[in-house]
Coordinates of C-alpha atoms in Angstrom, one line a residue:
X1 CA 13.6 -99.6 -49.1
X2 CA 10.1 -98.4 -49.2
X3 CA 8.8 -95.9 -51.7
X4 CA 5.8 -93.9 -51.9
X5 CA 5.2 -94.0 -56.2
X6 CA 3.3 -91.6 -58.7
X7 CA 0.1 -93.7 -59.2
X8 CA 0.5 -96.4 -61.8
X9 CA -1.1 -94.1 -64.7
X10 CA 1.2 -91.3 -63.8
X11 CA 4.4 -94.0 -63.6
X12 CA 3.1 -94.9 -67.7
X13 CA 3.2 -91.1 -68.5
X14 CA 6.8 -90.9 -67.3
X15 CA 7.9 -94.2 -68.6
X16 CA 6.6 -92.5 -72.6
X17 CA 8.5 -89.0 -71.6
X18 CA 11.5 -90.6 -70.8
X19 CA 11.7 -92.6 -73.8
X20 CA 10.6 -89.3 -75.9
X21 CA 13.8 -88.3 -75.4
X22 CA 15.8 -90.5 -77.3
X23 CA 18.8 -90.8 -74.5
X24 CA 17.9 -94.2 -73.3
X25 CA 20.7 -96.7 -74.3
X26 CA 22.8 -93.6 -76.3
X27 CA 26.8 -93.4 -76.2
X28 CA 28.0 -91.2 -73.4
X29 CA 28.6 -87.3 -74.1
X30 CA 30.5 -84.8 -73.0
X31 CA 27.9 -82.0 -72.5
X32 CA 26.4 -84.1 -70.1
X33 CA 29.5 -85.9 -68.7
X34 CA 31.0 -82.0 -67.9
X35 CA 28.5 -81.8 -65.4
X36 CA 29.1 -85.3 -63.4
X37 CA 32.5 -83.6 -63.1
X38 CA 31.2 -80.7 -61.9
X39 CA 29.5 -82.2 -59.4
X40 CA 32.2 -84.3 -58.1
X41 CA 34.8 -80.7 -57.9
X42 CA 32.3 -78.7 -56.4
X43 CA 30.8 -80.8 -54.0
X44 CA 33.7 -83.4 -53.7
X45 CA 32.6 -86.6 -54.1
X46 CA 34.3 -89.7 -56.2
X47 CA 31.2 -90.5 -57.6
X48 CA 28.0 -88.7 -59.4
X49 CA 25.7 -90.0 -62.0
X50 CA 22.8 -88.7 -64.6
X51 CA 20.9 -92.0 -64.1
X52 CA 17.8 -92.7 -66.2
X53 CA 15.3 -94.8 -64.5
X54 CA 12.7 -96.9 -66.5
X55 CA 10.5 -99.7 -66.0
X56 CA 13.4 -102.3 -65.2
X57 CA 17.1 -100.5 -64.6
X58 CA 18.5 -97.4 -64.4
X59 CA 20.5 -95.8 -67.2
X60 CA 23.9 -94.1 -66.5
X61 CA 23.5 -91.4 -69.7
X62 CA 26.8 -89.9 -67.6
X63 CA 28.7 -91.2 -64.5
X64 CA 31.8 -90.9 -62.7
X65 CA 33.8 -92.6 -60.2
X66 CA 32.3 -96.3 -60.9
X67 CA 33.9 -99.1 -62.5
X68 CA 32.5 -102.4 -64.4
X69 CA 30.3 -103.8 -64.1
X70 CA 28.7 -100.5 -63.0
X71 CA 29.2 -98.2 -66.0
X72 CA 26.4 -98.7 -68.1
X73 CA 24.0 -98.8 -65.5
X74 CA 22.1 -101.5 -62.6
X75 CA 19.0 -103.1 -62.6
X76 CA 16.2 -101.4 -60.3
X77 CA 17.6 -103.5 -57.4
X78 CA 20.8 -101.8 -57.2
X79 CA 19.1 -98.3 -58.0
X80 CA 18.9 -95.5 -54.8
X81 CA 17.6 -92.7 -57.8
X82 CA 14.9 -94.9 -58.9
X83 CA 13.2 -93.2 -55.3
X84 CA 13.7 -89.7 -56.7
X85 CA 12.4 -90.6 -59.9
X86 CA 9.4 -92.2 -59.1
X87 CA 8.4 -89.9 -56.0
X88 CA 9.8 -86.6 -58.2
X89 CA 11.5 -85.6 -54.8
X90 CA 15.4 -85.4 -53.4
X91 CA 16.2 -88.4 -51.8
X92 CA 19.2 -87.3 -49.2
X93 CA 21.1 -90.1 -47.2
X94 CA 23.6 -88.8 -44.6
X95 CA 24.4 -92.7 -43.8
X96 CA 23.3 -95.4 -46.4
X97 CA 25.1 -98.1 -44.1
X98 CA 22.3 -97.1 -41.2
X99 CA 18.8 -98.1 -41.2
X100 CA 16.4 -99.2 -43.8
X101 CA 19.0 -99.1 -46.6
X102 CA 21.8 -100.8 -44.8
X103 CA 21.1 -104.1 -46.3
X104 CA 20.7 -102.8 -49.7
X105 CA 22.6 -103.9 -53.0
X106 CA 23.7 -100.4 -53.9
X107 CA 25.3 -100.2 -50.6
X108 CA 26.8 -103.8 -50.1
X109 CA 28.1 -104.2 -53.3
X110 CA 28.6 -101.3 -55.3
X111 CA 29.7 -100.0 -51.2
X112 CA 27.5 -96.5 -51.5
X113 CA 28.6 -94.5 -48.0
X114 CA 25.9 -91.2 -49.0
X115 CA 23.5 -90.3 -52.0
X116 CA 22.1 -87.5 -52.6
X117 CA 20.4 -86.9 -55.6
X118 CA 17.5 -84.6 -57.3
X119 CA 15.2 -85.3 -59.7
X120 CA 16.1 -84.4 -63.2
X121 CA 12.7 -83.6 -65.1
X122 CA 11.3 -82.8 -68.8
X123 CA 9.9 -79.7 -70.3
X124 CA 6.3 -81.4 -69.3
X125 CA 7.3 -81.7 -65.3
X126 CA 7.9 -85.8 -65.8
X127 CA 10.9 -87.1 -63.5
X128 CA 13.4 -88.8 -66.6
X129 CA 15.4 -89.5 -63.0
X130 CA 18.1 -88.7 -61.3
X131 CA 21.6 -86.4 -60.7
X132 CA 23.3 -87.4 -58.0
X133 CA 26.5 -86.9 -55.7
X134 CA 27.8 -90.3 -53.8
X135 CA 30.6 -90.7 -51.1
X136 CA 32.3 -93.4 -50.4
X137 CA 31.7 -92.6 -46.7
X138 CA 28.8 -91.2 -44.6
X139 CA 28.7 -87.5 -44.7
X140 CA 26.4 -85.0 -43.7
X141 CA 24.9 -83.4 -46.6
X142 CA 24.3 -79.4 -46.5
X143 CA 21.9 -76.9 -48.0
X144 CA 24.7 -75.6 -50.1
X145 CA 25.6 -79.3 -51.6
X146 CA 21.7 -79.2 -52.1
X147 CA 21.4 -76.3 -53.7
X148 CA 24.6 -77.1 -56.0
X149 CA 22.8 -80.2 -57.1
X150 CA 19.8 -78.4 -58.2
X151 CA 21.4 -76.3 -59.9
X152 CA 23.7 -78.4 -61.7
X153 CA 20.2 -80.9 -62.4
X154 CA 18.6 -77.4 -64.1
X155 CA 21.5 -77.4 -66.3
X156 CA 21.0 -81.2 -67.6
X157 CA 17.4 -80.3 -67.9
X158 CA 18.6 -77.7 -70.3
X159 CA 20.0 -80.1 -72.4
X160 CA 17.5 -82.4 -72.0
X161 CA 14.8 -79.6 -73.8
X162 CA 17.7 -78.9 -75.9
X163 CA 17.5 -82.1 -77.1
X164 CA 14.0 -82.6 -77.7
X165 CA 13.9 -79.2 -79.2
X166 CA 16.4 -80.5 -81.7
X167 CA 15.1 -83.3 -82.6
X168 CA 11.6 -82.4 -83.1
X169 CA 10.1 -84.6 -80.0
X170 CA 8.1 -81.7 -78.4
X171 CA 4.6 -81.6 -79.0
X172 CA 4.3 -78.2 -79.7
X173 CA 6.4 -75.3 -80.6
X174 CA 4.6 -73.2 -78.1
X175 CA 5.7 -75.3 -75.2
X176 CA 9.4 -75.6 -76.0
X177 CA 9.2 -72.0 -76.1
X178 CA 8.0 -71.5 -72.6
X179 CA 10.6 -74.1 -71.7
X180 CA 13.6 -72.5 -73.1
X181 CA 12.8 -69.2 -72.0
X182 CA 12.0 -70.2 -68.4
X183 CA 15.0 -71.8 -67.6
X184 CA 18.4 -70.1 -66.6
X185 CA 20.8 -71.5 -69.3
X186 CA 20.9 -68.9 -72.3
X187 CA 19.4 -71.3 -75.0
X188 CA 21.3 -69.5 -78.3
X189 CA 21.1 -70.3 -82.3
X190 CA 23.3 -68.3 -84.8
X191 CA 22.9 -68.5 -88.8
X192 CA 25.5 -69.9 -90.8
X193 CA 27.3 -66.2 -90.7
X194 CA 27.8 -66.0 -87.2
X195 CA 25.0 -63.6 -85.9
X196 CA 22.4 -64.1 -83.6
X197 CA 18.7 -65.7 -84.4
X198 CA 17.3 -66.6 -81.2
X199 CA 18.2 -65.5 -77.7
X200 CA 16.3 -66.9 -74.6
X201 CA 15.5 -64.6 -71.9
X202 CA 18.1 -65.5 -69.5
X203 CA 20.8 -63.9 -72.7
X204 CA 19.8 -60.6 -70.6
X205 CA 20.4 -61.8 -67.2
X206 CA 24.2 -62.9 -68.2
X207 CA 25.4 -60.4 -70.5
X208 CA 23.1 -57.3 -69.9
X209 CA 22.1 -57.0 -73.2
X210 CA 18.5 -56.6 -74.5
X211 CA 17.2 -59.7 -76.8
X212 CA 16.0 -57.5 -79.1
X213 CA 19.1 -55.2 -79.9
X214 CA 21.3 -58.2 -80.1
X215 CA 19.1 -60.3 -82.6
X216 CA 20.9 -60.2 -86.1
X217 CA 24.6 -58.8 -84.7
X218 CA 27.6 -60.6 -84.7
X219 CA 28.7 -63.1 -82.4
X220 CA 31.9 -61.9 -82.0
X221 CA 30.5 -58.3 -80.8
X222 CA 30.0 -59.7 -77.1
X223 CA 32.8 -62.3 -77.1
X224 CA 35.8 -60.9 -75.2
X225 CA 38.8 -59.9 -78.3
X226 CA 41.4 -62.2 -76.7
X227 CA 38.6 -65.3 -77.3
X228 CA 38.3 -64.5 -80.9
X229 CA 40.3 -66.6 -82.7
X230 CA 39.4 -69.8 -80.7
X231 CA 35.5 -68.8 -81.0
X232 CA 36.1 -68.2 -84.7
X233 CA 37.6 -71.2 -85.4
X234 CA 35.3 -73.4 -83.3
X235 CA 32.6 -72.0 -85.5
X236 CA 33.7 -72.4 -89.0
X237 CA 34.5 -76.6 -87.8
X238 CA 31.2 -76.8 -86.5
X239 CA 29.8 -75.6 -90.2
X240 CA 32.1 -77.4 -92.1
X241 CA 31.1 -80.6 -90.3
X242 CA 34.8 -81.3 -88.9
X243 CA 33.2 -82.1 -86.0
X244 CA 29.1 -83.0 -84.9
X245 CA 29.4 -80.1 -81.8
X246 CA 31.7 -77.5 -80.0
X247 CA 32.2 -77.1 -76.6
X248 CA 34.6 -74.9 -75.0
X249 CA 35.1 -71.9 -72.4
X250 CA 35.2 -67.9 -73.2
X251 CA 34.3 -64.7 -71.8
X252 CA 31.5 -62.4 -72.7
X253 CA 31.4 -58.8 -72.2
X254 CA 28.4 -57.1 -70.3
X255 CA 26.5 -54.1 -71.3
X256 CA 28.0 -51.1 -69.1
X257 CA 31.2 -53.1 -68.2
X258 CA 32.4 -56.1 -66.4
X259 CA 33.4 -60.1 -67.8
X260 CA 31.2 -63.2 -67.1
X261 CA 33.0 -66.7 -67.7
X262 CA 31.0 -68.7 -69.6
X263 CA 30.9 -72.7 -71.1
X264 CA 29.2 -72.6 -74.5
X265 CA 27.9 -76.0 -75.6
X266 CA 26.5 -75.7 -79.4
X267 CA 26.1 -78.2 -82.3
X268 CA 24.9 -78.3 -86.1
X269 CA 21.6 -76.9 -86.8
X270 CA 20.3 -78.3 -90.3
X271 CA 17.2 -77.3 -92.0
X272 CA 14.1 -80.6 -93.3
X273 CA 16.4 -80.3 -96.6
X274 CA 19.4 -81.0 -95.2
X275 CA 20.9 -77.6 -95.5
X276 CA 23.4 -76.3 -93.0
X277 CA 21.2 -73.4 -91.0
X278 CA 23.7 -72.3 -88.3
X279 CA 24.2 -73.3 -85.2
X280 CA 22.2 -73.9 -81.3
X281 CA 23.3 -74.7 -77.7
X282 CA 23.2 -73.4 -74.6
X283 CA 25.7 -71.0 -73.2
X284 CA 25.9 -71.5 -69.1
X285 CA 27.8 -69.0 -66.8
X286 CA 30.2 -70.5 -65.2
X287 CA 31.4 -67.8 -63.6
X288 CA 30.3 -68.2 -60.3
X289 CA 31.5 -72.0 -60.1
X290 CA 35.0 -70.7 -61.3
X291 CA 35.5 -68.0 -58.5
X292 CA 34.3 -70.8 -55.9
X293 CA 36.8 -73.5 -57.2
X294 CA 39.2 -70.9 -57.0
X295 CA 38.1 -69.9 -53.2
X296 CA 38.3 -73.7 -52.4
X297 CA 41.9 -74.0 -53.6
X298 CA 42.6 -70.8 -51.9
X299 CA 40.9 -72.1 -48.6
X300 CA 42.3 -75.3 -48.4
X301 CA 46.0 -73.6 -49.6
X302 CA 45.9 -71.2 -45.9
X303 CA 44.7 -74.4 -44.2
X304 CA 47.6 -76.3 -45.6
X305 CA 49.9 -73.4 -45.0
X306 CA 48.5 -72.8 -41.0
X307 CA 49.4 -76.1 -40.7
X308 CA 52.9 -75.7 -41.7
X309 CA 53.2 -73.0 -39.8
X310 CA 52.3 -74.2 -36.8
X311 CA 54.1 -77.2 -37.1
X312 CA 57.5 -75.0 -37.8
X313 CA 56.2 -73.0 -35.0
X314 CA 55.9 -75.7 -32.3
X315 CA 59.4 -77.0 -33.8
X316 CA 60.9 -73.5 -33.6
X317 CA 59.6 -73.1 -30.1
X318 CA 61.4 -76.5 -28.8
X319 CA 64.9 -75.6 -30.9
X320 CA 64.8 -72.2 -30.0
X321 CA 63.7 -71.8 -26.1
X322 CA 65.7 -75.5 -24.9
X323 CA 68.9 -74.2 -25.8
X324 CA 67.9 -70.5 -24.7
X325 CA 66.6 -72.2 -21.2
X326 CA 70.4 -73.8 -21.1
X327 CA 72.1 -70.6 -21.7
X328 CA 70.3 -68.7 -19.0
X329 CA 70.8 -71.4 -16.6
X330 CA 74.6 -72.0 -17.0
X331 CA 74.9 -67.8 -17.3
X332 CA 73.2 -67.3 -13.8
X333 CA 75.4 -70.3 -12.2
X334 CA 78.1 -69.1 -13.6
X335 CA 77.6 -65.2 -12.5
X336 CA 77.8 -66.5 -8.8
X337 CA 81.0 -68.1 -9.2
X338 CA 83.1 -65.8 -11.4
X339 CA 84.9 -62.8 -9.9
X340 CA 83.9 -58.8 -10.4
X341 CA 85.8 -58.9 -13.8
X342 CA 84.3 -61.3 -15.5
X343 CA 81.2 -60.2 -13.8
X344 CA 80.2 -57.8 -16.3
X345 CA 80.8 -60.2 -19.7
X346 CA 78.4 -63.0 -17.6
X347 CA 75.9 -60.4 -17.0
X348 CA 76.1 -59.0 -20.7
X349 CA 75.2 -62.7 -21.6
X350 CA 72.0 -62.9 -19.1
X351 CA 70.8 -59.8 -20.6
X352 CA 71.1 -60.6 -24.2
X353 CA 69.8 -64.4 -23.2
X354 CA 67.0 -62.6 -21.8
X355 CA 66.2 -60.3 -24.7
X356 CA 66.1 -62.7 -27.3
X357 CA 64.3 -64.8 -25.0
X358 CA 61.5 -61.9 -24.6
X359 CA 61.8 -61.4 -28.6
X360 CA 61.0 -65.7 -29.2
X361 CA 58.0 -65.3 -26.8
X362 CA 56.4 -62.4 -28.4
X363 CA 56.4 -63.5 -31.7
X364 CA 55.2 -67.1 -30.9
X365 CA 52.6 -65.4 -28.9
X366 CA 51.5 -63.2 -31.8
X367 CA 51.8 -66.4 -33.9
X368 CA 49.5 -68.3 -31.6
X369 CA 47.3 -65.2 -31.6
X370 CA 46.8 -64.7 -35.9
X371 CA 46.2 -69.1 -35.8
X372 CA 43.1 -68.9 -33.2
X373 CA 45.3 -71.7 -31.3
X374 CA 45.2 -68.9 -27.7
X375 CA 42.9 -70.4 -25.5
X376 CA 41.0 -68.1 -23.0
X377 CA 39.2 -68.4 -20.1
X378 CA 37.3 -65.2 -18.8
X379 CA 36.4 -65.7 -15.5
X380 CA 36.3 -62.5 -12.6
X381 CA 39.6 -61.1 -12.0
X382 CA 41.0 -58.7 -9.2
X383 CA 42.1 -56.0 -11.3
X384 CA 44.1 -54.1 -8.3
X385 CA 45.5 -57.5 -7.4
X386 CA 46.8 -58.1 -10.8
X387 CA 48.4 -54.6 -11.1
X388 CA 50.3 -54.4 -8.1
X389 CA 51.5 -58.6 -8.7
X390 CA 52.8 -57.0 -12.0
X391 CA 54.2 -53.8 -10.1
X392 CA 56.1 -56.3 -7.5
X393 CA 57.5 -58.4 -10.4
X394 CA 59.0 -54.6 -11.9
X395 CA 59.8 -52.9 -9.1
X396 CA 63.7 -53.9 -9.3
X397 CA 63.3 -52.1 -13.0
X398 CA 61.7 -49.2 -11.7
X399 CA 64.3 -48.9 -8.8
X400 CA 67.0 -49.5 -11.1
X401 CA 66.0 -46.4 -13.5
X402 CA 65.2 -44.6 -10.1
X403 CA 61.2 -44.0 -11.5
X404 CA 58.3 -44.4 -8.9
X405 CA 55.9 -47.1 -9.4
X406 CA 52.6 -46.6 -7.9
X407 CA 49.2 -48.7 -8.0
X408 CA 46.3 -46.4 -6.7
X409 CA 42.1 -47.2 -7.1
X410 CA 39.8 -49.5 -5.2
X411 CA 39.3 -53.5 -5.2
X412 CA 37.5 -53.8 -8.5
X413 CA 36.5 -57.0 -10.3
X414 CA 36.8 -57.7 -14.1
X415 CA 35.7 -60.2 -16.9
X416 CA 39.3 -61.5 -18.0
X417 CA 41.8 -64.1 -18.9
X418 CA 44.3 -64.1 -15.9
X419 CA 47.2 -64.7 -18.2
X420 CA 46.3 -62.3 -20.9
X421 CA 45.5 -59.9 -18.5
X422 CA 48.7 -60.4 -16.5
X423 CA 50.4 -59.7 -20.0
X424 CA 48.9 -56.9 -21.2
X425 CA 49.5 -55.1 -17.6
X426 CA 53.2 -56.4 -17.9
X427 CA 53.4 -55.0 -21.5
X428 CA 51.9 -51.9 -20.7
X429 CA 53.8 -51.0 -17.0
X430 CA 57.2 -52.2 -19.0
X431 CA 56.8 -50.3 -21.8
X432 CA 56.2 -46.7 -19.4
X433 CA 59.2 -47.7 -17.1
X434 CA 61.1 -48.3 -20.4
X435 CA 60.0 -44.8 -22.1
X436 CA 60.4 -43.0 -18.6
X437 CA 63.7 -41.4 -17.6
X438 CA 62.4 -39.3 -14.8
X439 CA 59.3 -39.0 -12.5
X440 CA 57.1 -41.9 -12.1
X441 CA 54.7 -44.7 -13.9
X442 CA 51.2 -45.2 -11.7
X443 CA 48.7 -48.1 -12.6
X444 CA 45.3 -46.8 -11.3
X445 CA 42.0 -49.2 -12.1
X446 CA 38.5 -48.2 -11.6
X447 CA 34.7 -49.1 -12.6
X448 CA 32.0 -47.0 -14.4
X449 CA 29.1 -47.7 -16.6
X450 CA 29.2 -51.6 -16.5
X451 CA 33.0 -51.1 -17.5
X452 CA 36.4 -52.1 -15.3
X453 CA 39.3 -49.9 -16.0
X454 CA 43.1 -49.8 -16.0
X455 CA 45.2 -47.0 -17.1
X456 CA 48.9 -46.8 -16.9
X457 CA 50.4 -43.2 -17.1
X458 CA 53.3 -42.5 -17.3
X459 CA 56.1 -38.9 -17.6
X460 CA 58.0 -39.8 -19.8
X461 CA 58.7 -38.8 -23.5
X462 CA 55.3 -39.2 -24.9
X463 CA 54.2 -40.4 -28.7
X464 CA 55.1 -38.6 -31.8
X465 CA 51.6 -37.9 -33.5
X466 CA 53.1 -38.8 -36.8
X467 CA 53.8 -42.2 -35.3
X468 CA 50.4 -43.1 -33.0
X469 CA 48.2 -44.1 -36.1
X470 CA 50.8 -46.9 -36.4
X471 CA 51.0 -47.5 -32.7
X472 CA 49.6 -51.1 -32.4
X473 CA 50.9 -52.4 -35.8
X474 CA 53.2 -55.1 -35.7
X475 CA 57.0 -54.5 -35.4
X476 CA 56.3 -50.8 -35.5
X477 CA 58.8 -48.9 -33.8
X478 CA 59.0 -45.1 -33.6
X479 CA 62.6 -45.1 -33.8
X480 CA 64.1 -47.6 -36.3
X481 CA 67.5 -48.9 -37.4
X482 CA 71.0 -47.5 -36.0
X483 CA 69.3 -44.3 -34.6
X484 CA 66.7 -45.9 -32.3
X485 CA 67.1 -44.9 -28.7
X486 CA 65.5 -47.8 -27.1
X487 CA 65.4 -51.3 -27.2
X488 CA 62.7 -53.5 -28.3
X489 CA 60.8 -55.6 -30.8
X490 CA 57.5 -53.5 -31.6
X491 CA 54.8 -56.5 -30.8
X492 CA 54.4 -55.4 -27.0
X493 CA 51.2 -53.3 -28.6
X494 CA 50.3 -55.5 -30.8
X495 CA 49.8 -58.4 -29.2
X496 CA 48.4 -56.2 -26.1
X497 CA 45.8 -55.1 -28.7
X498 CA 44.9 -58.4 -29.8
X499 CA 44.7 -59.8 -26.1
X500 CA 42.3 -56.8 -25.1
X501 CA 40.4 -57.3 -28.4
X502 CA 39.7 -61.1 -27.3
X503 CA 38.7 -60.6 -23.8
X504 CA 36.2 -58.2 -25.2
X505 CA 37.8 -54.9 -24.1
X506 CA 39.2 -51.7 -25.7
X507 CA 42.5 -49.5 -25.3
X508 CA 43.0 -46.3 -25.6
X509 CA 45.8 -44.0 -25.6
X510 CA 46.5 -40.3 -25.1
X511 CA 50.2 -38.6 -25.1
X512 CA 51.6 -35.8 -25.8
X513 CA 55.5 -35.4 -26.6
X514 CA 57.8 -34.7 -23.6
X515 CA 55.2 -34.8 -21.2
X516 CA 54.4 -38.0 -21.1
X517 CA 51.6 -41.1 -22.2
X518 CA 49.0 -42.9 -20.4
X519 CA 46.9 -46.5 -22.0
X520 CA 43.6 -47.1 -20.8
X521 CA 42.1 -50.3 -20.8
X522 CA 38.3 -51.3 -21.0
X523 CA 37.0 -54.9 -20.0
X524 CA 33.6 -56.2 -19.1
X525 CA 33.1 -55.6 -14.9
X526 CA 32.5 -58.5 -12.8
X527 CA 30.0 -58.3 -10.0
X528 CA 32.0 -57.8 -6.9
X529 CA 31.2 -59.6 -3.6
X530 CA 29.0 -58.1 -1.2
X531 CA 32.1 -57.8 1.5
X532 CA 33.7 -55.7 -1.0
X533 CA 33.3 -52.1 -0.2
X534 CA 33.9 -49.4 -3.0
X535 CA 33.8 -47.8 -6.4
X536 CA 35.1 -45.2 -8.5
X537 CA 34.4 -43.5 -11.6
X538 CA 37.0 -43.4 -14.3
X539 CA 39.2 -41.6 -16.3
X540 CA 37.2 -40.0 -18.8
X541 CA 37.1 -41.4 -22.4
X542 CA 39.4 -40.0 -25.0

């Protein structure tokens, strides 16, 4: 694997910064172990490491997902992050079993798939090393996982300053300064009564609260009253020495309203004497990270449910429509061979068969509609042609309610699914034929302004204004329960709606009680063929 290195006297200056710190060879801890965790929820991975890289090996100050001997740490030759730390840049690899690295101990024997890791650096600028995100697997790395990785690294170089803060390894108070107000933890301490003595910029950015008013107040003031107690408590065992530093979650109330979830990480503050001076840590805002673990559960919980659904679906559709199919079949044999008596009781059966046949169809359609599983094809249609197919296939309804049924307009050419286009029309015709009592139903289509157009009117008892606001909902009816005057399952608009909507077109309506109803449909206009003479304008736009 080949590198591009700091020149050697750079390489020396790192080497004395990372062992300025102190955290070479140092038991693991939990401030720093919270964000390997982190890393491994947020951007799903089984392994992620704050790895320390010196002259020789690289230190695991944190890791996750490895077992021994890996735990502690590798020498260099096993070590991916000694690249970022040396060169001071991310080091991204989609597939570590590919190319240059494919060979490489990391991958063959500690079986690396992807690394991805950023350079974790001190308050000077010097690379310390490495936080990064492994898979098992090859994966394609994105800017987000990126960008979650540099964040989570600015958090460990919080603690990092944090920690040379503490202990006095900064070579100037004036620097540390600079570094604690720069970076986007708040960096807090509190005297030993609980109120506030130092507050870094960022304090204003989280909570909305100016530095300077909140200097000297109590803690408690911005802490949320149902985290109290806990806070309180944490507190007085941190100044009673119970226990060497607190970590733990709460809320903190902003200035003019609103809650921000926060992780506050804080340990003993002693004075040169010994004395017990308060307390300092970082508080970090974790309230972004907790509303996208949440989405995450929430995202993969609809997956998991669309694919129970569909699966019931697809078994519902084979359960429901095989011994429906069955029914219909041995109905219509069976009308041809029984006499006019028992005529009626076969055809009551066909009917019914057919109904909750219709019923099964639309809502499996609809089904297939909310899951994205309808394919489409738009390719040019013959809008007259599919109109008066549809007006053929309903005539024996029409003739049986004694309506007219009429297709009128010239050839004209549309942008459309042939199926979805053959249902809406059938929806459409079957729902005027089924509203009209007297009169007629005509299908007229037409072009204008790029657009083809179909519009079905129809004289029969028109839409109650009360109800058209509702008119494409699902399983909205106008007349409901025991009173309703006509059959039906309320998605014929519904789902006509949604197949318009996908093929790019719009509907309209326009009614008016007791006279009667007509739906206009909008869809893109093919070019039509040069042996195609004619051309209309439309029905004018409600």
């Amino acid at each position: 694997m080949s590198l591009h290195p700091a020149p050697a006297f750079l390489e020396d200056r790192r080497l004395r910064a990372l062992l300025a710190t102190g955290l070479l060879d140092t038991p693991p801890e939990d401030r720093f172990d919270r964000l390997t965790r982190l890393v491994c929820r947020v951007v799903g991975v089984p392994i992620a490491l704050v790895s320390l890289v010196d002259d020789e090996r690289q230190v695991f100050k944190s890791q996750q997902g490895l077992s021994d001997p890996w735990t502690a740490g590798t020498p260099l030759s096993h070590s991916l992050c000694q690249r970022v730390a040396r060169t001071g840049r991310l080091y991204q690899l989609d597939d570590a079993r590919a190319g240059e690295t494919c060979d490489h101990p990391a991958v063959t024997e500690i079986g690396v798939g992807a690394y991805l890791g950023v350079p974790i650096r001190d308050p000077d600028g010097y690379a310390l090393g490495s936080l990064c995100a492994i898979d098992r697997d090859p994966r394609a790395w994105t800017a987000d996982d990126r960008a979650t990785l540099r964040d989570l690294a600015d958090i460990v170089e919080s603690e990092v300053a944090l920690t040379l803060a503490l202990d006095g390894r900064t070579e100037s108070e004036a620097r540390y300064r600079g570094v604690v107000e720069s970076v986007r933890d708040v960096v807090v301490q509190a005297d030993a009564e609980g109120r506030w003595s130092f507050l870094n910029p960022a304090w204003e950015t989280v909570t909305g609260h100016a530095v300077a008013e909140s200097l000297g107040r109590p803690c408690l003031d911005v802490i949320h009253p149902d985290d109290h107690a806990e806070v309180a408590r944490n507190f007085r065992s941190l100044l009673s020495g119970a226990v060497p530093y607190v970590r733990h979650e709460c809320r903190l109330l902003r200035a003019g309203g609103g809650v921000r979830h926060v992780e506050v990480h804080v340990q003993l503050l002693r004075s040169e004497g010994g004395a017990v001076r308060g307390a300092a840590g970082t508080i970090t805002d974790v309230t972004d990270s907790i509303r996208f673990e949440a989405e995450r559960v929430a995202r993969e919980r609809t997956e998991e449910m669309l694919r129970i659904k569909e699966a019931f679906l697809g078994n519902m559709s084979h359960e429901l429509r095989t011994p429906l199919t069955g029914i219909l079949g041995f109905a219509e044999v069976l009308a041809e061979e029984v006499g006019t008596e028992q005529r009626e009781a076969v055809d009551i059966i066909v009917r019914s068969a057919q109904r909750l046949q219709g019923t099964l169809n639309s809502v499996l359609d609809l089904a297939q509609l909310e899951g994205g599983s309808f394919t489409f094809e738009a390719a040019p249609v013959d809008l007259r042609g599919e109109a008066a197919e549809v007006a053929r296939l309903l005539a024996p309804v029409a003739e049986q309610r004694g309506v007219a049924l009429d297709v009128v307009g010239p050839p004209v050419r549309a942008l459309a699914d042939s199926a979805a286009l053959h249902r809406v029309l059938n929806n459409l015709v079957g729902n005027a034929l089924k509203f009209t009592d007297e009169g007629g139903v005509v299908v007229e289509v037409g072009v204008d302004d790029g657009r083809a157009w179909l519009r079905v009117e129809d004289s029969g008892i028109g839409i109650d204004p009360a109800f058209a606001p509702r008119l494409f909902d699902e399983f909205a009816q106008a007349s409901t329960g025991y009173t309703r005057t006509h059959e039906g399952n309320g998605l014929g608009l519904a789902i006509t709606k949604r197949l318009v909507d996908l093929m790019g077109g719009t509907i309209s309506v326009e009614s008016e009680p007791g006279v009667g109803s007509a739906f206009t449909v909008r869809l893109p206009a093919a070019p039509v063929p040069a042996w195609v003479v004619g051309g209309v304008g439309g029905p004018s736009s409600s």
